[in-house]
Each structure stands twice: as C-alpha cells, then as structure tokens.
C-alpha cells in the first residue's frame, strides 16, 4: 500500500484537487486513511450521499446507528 499512498499523495500535491473520492474497497479505505494522514486533512468514510450546494461546498451524508 505504501507505494500507492505515496503516488496518490504526490498527485494530490501536484494537482491540488478540491475533492478526492475513493471507492469503499479494502484498498480504497486503506489509501484514504494514509493519504489523509499524510496531507493532514479531513476524511469522511462510508458516505451514502454527496451533494454540492449553491456555494460549491460539499456535503457528505453517512449513516449513523443508534439504539441499544
């Protein structure tokens, strides 16, 4: 995973995307955590819905579970 994380981090640093989306696969989850940690940025995992508002801000919805 380390070579992939470094390559993806380098791409993000070069191209400066506003949003980076990765699949919820085993590799995608692992890469997302590694890249977010290296870049010292936030990470929202397991989103079920994404929306961009009129200001261009991204809103992510993810399930929460409650109860006993």
Short mmCIF file of C-alpha atoms in Angstrom, two decimals:
data_model
loop_
_atom_site.label_atom_id
_atom_site.label_comp_id
_atom_site.label_asym_id
_atom_site.label_seq_id
_atom_site.Cartn_x
_atom_site.Cartn_y
_atom_site.Cartn_z
CA UNK A 1 0.00 0.00 0.00
CA UNK A 2 2.83 2.44 0.78
CA UNK A 3 3.89 2.97 -2.86
CA UNK A 4 0.27 3.62 -3.86
CA UNK A 5 -0.25 6.04 -0.97
CA UNK A 6 2.90 7.96 -1.89
CA UNK A 7 1.92 8.11 -5.57
CA UNK A 8 -1.59 9.33 -4.74
CA UNK A 9 -0.24 11.88 -2.23
CA UNK A 10 2.17 13.18 -4.87
CA UNK A 11 -0.68 13.51 -7.38
CA UNK A 12 -2.80 15.43 -4.87
CA UNK A 13 0.10 17.75 -4.03
CA UNK A 14 0.75 18.36 -7.74
CA UNK A 15 -2.82 18.90 -8.94
CA UNK A 16 -4.42 20.30 -5.73
CA UNK A 17 -7.95 18.89 -6.19
CA UNK A 18 -10.70 20.34 -4.02
CA UNK A 19 -12.23 16.90 -3.53
CA UNK A 20 -10.77 13.40 -3.72
CA UNK A 21 -13.14 10.45 -3.93
CA UNK A 22 -12.01 6.86 -3.41
CA UNK A 23 -14.02 3.67 -3.57
CA UNK A 24 -15.12 1.94 -0.38
CA UNK A 25 -12.96 -1.09 -1.17
CA UNK A 26 -10.33 -2.54 1.13
CA UNK A 27 -7.58 -0.75 -0.81
CA UNK A 28 -9.59 2.48 -1.15
CA UNK A 29 -10.24 2.69 2.58
CA UNK A 30 -6.61 1.98 3.38
CA UNK A 31 -5.36 4.56 0.87
CA UNK A 32 -7.84 7.19 2.04
CA UNK A 33 -6.62 6.94 5.63
CA UNK A 34 -2.94 7.01 4.67
CA UNK A 35 -3.29 9.92 2.26
CA UNK A 36 -5.48 11.98 4.62
CA UNK A 37 -3.00 11.46 7.45
CA UNK A 38 -0.01 12.41 5.29
CA UNK A 39 -1.78 15.52 3.97
CA UNK A 40 -3.14 16.39 7.43
CA UNK A 41 -6.65 16.79 6.07
CA UNK A 42 -10.09 15.50 6.89
CA UNK A 43 -11.63 12.23 5.81
CA UNK A 44 -15.27 11.20 5.69
CA UNK A 45 -15.68 7.48 5.13
CA UNK A 46 -18.68 5.34 4.22
CA UNK A 47 -20.73 8.16 2.67
CA UNK A 48 -24.04 7.17 1.17
CA UNK A 49 -24.80 10.53 -0.45
CA UNK A 50 -22.83 13.54 -1.72
CA UNK A 51 -24.26 16.95 -2.56
CA UNK A 52 -22.74 20.23 -3.71
CA UNK A 53 -24.66 23.30 -2.58
CA UNK A 54 -25.01 26.61 -4.42
CA UNK A 55 -21.83 27.92 -2.75
CA UNK A 56 -19.87 24.95 -4.08
CA UNK A 57 -19.49 23.34 -0.65
CA UNK A 58 -19.58 19.56 -0.47
CA UNK A 59 -21.99 17.92 1.96
CA UNK A 60 -21.49 14.25 2.71
CA UNK A 61 -24.13 12.03 4.29
CA UNK A 62 -23.18 8.88 6.10
CA UNK A 63 -25.32 6.52 8.14
CA UNK A 64 -25.30 6.66 11.91
CA UNK A 65 -26.55 3.91 14.11
CA UNK A 66 -28.15 4.35 17.49
CA UNK A 67 -30.12 2.35 19.94
CA UNK A 68 -29.14 -0.40 22.28
#
